[in-house]
mmCIF file of C-alpha atoms in Angstrom:
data_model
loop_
_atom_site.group_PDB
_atom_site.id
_atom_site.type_symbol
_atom_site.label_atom_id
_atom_site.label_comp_id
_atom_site.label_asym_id
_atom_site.label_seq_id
_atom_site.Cartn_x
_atom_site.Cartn_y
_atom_site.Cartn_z
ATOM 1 C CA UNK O 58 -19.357 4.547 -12.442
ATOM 2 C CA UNK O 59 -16.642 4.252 -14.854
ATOM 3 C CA UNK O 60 -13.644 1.922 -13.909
ATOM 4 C CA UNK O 61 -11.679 -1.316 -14.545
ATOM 5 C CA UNK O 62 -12.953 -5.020 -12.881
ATOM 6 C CA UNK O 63 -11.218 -8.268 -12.463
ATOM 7 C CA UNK O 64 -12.381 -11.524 -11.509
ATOM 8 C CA UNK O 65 -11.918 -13.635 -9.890
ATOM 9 C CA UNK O 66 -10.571 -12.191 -7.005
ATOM 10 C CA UNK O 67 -8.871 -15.504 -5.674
ATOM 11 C CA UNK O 68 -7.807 -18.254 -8.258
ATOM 12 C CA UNK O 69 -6.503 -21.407 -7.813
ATOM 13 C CA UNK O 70 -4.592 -23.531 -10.232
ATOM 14 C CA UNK O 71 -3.538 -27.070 -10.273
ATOM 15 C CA UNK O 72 -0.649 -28.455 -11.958
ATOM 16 C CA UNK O 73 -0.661 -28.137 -15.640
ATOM 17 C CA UNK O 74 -3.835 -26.548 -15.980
ATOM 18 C CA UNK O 75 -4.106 -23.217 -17.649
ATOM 19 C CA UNK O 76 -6.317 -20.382 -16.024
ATOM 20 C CA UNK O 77 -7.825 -17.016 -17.534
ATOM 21 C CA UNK O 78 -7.834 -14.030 -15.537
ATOM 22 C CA UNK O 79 -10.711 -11.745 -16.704
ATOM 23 C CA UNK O 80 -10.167 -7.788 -16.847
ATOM 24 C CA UNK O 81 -12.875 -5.331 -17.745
ATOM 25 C CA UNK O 82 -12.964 -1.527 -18.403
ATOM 26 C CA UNK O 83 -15.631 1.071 -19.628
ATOM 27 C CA UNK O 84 -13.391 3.702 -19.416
ATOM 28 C CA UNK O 85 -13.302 4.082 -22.988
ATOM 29 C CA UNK O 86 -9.414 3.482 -22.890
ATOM 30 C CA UNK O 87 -7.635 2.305 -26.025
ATOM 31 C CA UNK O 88 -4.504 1.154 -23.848
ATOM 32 C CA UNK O 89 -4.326 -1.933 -21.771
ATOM 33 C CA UNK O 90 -1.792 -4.120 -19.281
ATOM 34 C CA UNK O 91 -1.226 -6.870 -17.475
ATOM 35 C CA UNK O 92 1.283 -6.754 -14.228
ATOM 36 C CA UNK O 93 2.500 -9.519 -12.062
ATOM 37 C CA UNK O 94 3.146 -8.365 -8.540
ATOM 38 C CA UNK O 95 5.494 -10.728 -6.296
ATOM 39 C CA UNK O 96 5.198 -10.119 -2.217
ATOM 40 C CA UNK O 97 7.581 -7.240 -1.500
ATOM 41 C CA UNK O 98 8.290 -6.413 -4.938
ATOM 42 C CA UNK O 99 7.205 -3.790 -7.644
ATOM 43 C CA UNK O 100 4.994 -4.290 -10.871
ATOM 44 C CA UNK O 101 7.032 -6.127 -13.647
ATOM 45 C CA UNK O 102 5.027 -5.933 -17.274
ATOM 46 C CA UNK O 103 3.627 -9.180 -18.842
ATOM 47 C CA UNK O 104 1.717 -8.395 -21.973
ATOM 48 C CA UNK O 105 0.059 -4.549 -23.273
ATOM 49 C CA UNK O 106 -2.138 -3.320 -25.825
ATOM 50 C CA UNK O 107 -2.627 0.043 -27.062
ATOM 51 C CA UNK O 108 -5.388 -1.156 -29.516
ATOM 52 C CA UNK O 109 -7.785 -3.337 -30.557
ATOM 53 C CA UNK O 110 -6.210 -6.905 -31.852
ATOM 54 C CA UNK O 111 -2.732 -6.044 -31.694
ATOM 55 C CA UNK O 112 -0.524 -6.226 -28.331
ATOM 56 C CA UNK O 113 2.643 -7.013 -27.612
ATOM 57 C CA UNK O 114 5.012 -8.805 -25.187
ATOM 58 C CA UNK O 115 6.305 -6.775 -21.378
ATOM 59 C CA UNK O 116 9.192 -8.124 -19.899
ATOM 60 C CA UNK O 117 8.247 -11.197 -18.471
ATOM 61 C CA UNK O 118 5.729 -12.833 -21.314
ATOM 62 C CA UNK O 119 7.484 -16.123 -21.237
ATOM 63 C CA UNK O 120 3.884 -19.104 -20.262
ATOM 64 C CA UNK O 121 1.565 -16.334 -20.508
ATOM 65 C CA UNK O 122 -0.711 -15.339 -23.529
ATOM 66 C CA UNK O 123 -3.200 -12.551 -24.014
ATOM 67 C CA UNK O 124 -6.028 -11.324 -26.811
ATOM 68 C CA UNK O 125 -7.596 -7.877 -27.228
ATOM 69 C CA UNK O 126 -10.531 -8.818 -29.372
ATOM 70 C CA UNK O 127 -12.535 -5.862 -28.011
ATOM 71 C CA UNK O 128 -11.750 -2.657 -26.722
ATOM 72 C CA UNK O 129 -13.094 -3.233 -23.078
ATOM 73 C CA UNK O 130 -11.723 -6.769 -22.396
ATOM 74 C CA UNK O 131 -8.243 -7.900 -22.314
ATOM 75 C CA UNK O 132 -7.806 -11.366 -20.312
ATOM 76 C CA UNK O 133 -4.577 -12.955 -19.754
ATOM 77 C CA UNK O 134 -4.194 -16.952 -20.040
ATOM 78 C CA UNK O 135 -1.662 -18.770 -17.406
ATOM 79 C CA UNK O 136 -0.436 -21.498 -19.155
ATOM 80 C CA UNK O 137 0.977 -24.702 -17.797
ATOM 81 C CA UNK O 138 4.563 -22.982 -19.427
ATOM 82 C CA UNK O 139 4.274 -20.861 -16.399
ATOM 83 C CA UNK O 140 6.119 -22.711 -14.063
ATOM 84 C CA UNK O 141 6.098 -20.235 -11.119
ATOM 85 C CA UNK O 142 2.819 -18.562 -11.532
ATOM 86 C CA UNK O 143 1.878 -17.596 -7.522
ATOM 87 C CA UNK O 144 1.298 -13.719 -7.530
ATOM 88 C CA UNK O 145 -0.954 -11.154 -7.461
ATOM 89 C CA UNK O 146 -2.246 -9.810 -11.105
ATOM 90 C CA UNK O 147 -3.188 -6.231 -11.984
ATOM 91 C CA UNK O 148 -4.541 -5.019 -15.070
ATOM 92 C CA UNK O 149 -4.473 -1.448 -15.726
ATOM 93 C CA UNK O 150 -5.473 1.089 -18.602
ATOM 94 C CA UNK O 151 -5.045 4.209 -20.066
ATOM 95 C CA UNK O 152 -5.981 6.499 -22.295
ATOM 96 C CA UNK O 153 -3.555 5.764 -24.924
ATOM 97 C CA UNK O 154 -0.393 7.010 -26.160
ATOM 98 C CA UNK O 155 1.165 9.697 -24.442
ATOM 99 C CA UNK O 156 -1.538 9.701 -22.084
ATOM 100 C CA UNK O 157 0.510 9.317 -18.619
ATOM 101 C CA UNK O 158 -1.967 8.094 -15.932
ATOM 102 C CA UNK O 159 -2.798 4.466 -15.673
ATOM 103 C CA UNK O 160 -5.798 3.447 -13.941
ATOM 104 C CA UNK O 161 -5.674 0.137 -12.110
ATOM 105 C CA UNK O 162 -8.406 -3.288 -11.490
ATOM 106 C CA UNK O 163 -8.411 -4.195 -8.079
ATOM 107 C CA UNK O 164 -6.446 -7.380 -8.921
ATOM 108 C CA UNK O 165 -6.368 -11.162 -8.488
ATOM 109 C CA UNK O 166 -4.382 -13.198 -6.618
ATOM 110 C CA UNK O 167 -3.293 -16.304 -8.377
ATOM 111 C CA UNK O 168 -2.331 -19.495 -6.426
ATOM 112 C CA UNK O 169 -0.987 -22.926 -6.942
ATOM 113 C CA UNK O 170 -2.512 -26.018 -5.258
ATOM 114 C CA UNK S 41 16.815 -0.757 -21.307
ATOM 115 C CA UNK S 42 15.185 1.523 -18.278
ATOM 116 C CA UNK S 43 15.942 0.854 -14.608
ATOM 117 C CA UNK S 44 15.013 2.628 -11.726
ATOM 118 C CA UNK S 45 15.961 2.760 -7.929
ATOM 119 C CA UNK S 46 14.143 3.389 -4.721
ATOM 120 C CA UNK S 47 14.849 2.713 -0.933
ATOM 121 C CA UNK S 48 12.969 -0.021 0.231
ATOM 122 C CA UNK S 49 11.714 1.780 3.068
ATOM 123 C CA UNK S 50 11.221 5.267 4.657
ATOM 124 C CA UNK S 51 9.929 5.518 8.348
ATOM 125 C CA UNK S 52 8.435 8.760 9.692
ATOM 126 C CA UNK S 53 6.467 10.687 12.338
ATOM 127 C CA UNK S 54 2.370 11.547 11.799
ATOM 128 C CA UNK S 55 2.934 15.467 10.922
ATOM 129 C CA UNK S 56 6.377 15.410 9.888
ATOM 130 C CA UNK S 57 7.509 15.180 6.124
ATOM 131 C CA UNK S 58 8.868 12.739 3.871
ATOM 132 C CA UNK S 59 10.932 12.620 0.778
ATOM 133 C CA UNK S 60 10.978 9.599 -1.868
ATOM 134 C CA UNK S 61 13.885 9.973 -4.217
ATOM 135 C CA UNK S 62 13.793 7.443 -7.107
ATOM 136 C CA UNK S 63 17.020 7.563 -9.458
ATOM 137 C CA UNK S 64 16.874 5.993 -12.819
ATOM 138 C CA UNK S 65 18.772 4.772 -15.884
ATOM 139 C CA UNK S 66 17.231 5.116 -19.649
ATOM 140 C CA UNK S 67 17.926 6.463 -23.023
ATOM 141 C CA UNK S 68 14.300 8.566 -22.804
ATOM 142 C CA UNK S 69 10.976 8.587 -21.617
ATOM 143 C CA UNK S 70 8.147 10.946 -22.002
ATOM 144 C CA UNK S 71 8.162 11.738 -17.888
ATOM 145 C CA UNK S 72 7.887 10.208 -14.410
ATOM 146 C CA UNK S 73 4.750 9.291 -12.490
ATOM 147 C CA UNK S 74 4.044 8.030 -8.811
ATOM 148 C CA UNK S 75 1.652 5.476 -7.368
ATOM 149 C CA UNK S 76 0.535 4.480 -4.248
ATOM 150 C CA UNK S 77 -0.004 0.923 -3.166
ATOM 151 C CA UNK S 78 -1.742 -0.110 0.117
ATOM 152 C CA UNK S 79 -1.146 -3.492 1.143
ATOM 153 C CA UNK S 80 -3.815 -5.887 -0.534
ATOM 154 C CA UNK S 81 -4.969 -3.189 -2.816
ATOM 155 C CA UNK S 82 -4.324 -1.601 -6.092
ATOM 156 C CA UNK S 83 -2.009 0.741 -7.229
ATOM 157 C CA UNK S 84 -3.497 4.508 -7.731
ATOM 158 C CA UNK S 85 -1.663 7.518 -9.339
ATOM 159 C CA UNK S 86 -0.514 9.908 -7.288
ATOM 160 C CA UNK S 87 1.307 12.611 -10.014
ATOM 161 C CA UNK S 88 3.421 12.482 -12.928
ATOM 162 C CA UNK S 89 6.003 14.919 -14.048
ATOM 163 C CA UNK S 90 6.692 15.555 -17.739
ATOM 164 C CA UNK S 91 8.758 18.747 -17.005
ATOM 165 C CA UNK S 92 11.432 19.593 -14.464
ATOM 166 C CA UNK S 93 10.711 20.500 -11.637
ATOM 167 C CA UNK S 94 8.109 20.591 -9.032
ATOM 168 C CA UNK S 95 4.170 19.284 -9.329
ATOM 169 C CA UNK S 96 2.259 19.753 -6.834
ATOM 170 C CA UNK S 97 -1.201 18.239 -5.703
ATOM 171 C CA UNK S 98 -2.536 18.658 -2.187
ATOM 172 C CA UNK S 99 -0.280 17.258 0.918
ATOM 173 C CA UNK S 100 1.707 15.655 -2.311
ATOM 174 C CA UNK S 101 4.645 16.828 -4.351
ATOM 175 C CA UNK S 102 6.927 15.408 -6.794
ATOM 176 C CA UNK S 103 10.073 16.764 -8.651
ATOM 177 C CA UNK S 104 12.048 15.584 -11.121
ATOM 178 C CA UNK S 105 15.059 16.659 -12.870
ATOM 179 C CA UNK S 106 16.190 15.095 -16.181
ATOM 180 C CA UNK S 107 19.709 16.375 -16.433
ATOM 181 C CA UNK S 108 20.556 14.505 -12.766
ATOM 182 C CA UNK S 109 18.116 10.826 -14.001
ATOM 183 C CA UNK S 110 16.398 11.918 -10.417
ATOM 184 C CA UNK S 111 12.749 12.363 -8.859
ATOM 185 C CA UNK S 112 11.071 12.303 -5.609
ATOM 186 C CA UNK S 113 7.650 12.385 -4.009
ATOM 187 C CA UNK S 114 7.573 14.541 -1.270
ATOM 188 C CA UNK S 115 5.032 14.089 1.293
ATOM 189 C CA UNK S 116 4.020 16.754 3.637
ATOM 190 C CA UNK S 117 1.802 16.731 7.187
ATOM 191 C CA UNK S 118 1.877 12.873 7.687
ATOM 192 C CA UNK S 119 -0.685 10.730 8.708
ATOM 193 C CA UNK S 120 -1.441 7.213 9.535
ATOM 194 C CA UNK S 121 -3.371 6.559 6.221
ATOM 195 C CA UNK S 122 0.150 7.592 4.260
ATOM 196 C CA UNK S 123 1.234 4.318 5.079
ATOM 197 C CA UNK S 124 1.747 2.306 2.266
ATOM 198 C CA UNK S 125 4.183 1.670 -0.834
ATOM 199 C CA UNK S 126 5.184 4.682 -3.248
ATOM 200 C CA UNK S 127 6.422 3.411 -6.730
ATOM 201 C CA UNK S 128 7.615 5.498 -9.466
ATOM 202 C CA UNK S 129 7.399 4.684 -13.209
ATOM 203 C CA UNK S 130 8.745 5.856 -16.160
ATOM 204 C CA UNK S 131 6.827 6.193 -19.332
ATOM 205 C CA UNK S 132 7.803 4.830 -21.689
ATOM 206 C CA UNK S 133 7.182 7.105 -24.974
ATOM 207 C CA UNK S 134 3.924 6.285 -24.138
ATOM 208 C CA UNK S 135 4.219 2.487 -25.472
ATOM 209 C CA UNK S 136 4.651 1.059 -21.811
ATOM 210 C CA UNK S 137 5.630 1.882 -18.220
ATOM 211 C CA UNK S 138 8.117 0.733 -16.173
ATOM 212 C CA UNK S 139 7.777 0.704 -12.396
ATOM 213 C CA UNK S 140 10.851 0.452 -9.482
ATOM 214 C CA UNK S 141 10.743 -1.844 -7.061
ATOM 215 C CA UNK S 142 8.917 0.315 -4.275
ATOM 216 C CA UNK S 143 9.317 2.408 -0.918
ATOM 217 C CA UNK S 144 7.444 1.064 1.449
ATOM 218 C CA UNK S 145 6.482 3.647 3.719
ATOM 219 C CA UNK S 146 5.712 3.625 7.444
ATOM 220 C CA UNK S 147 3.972 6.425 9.265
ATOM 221 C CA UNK S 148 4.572 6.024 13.365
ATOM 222 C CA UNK S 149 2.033 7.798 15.675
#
C-alpha cells in the first residue's frame, strides 16, 4: 500500500538537544511539507519541497531545518533555536505543482522534558 | 499575504445538515480545498474547488465563490462519525497551502 509514514510517533526532547522527525512516502510525489499543529489550532507551514534538493522556508521556519536529499524522505531537525517546540508534526505530500490534494503521515507528537 | 476565517465551532443534530463557511483574504490562489481532522489523527482531504461553484462528493459538498473571497463545506445526513475538525486551505499557485484555523464540529445524538 502506497502512503506517507512518520516515526516516531511520540518524541521527547530535553533541553538543548536537537531531534529529527523522520517522514517517508512511496507515493511517488515530487512535493513535500512539514506542519506544526498547536492544541486547538490549525496547520501553520514550517519548511516544503517541491523537488529533490531544493526547499524552501513556510511561515514559521525560525529553529527548524530540513533536507530533501531523496525523493521519498524529507525529515525535519528541531533545533535547540526552537525554543517552544511542544506540538504535534505532520508531514504531508503531493503530487506536485498544481496538483491540489495533499496526502498526510499520521504525525508525531513532539514533547519537552 | 493569505488569511482565512472559520467559526471555531458548529454543533448539530445526527441527520440534520451543516454548513462550514470559510471567508478569506489573498491576492490569488489556484482554488480551495477541505480537510477533515479527527482528534489525535491526521488530516484527510475531503474536496477542493478550483471553479465556482458547487463540488460535490457523497454526503459532502463544498462551494466557493471567488468574486465574494467565500467557501463552505456543506454536510448533509449527519452522523456521529462527522464529528471532528473541518479546515479549509488555499492553494497556493501550487507552491504551498495555507490552512484556517479550524471548525470544530460536534454531531449530538
Amino acid at each position: 500500500d502506497g502512503g506517507i509514514t512518520q516515526s516516531p510517533k511520540y518524541l521527547f526532547r530535553k533541553e538543548g538537544q536537537n531531534v529529527t522527525l523522520s517522514c517517508e512516502q512511496n507515493l511517488n510525489h515530487d512535493a513535500m511539507y512539514w506542519y506544526r499543529q498547536d492544541p486547538g489550532q490549525g496547520l501553520r507551514l514550517i519548511y516544503y519541497s517541491q523537488i529533490v534538493n531544493d526547499f524552501q522556508k513556510g511561515d514559521i521556519a525560525e529553529g527548524y531545518s530540513v533536507s530533501r536529499e531523496k525523493k521519498e524522505s524529507f525529515p525535519l531537525t528541531v533545533t535547540s533555536a526552537q525554543k517552544n517546540p511542544t506540538a504535534f508534526y505532520l508531514c504531508a505530500s503531493s503530487i506536485g505543482k498544481g496538483q491540489e490534494t495533499q496526502y498526510f503521515g499520521p504525525g508525531t507528537r513532539l514533547l519537552v522534558l | 499575504g493569505q488569511s482565512l476565517e472559520q467559526p471555531s465551532e458548529v454543533t448539530a443534530v445526527e441527520g440534520a445538515i451543516v454548513q462550514i463557511n470559510c471567508t478569506y483574504q489573498t491576492s490569488g490562489f489556484y482554488g480551495l480545498s477541505w480537510y477533515q481532522q479527527h482528534d489525535g489523527g491526521a488530516p484527510t482531504f475531503l474536496s477542493y474547488n478550483a471553479l465556482d461553484g458547487l463540488e460535490e462528493t457523497g454526503r459532502f459538498s463544498s462551494f466557493l465563490s471567488r468574486s465574494d473571497s467565500y467557501g463552505y463545506l456543506l454536510l448533509q445526513e449527519l452522523q456521529m462519525k462527522d464529528s471532528a475538525s473541518y479546515f479549509c486551505a488555499l492553494d497556493n499557485y501550487g507552491q504551498n497551502f495555507v490552512f484556517g484555523p479550524g471548525t470544530r464540529l460536534s454531531v449530538l445524538p
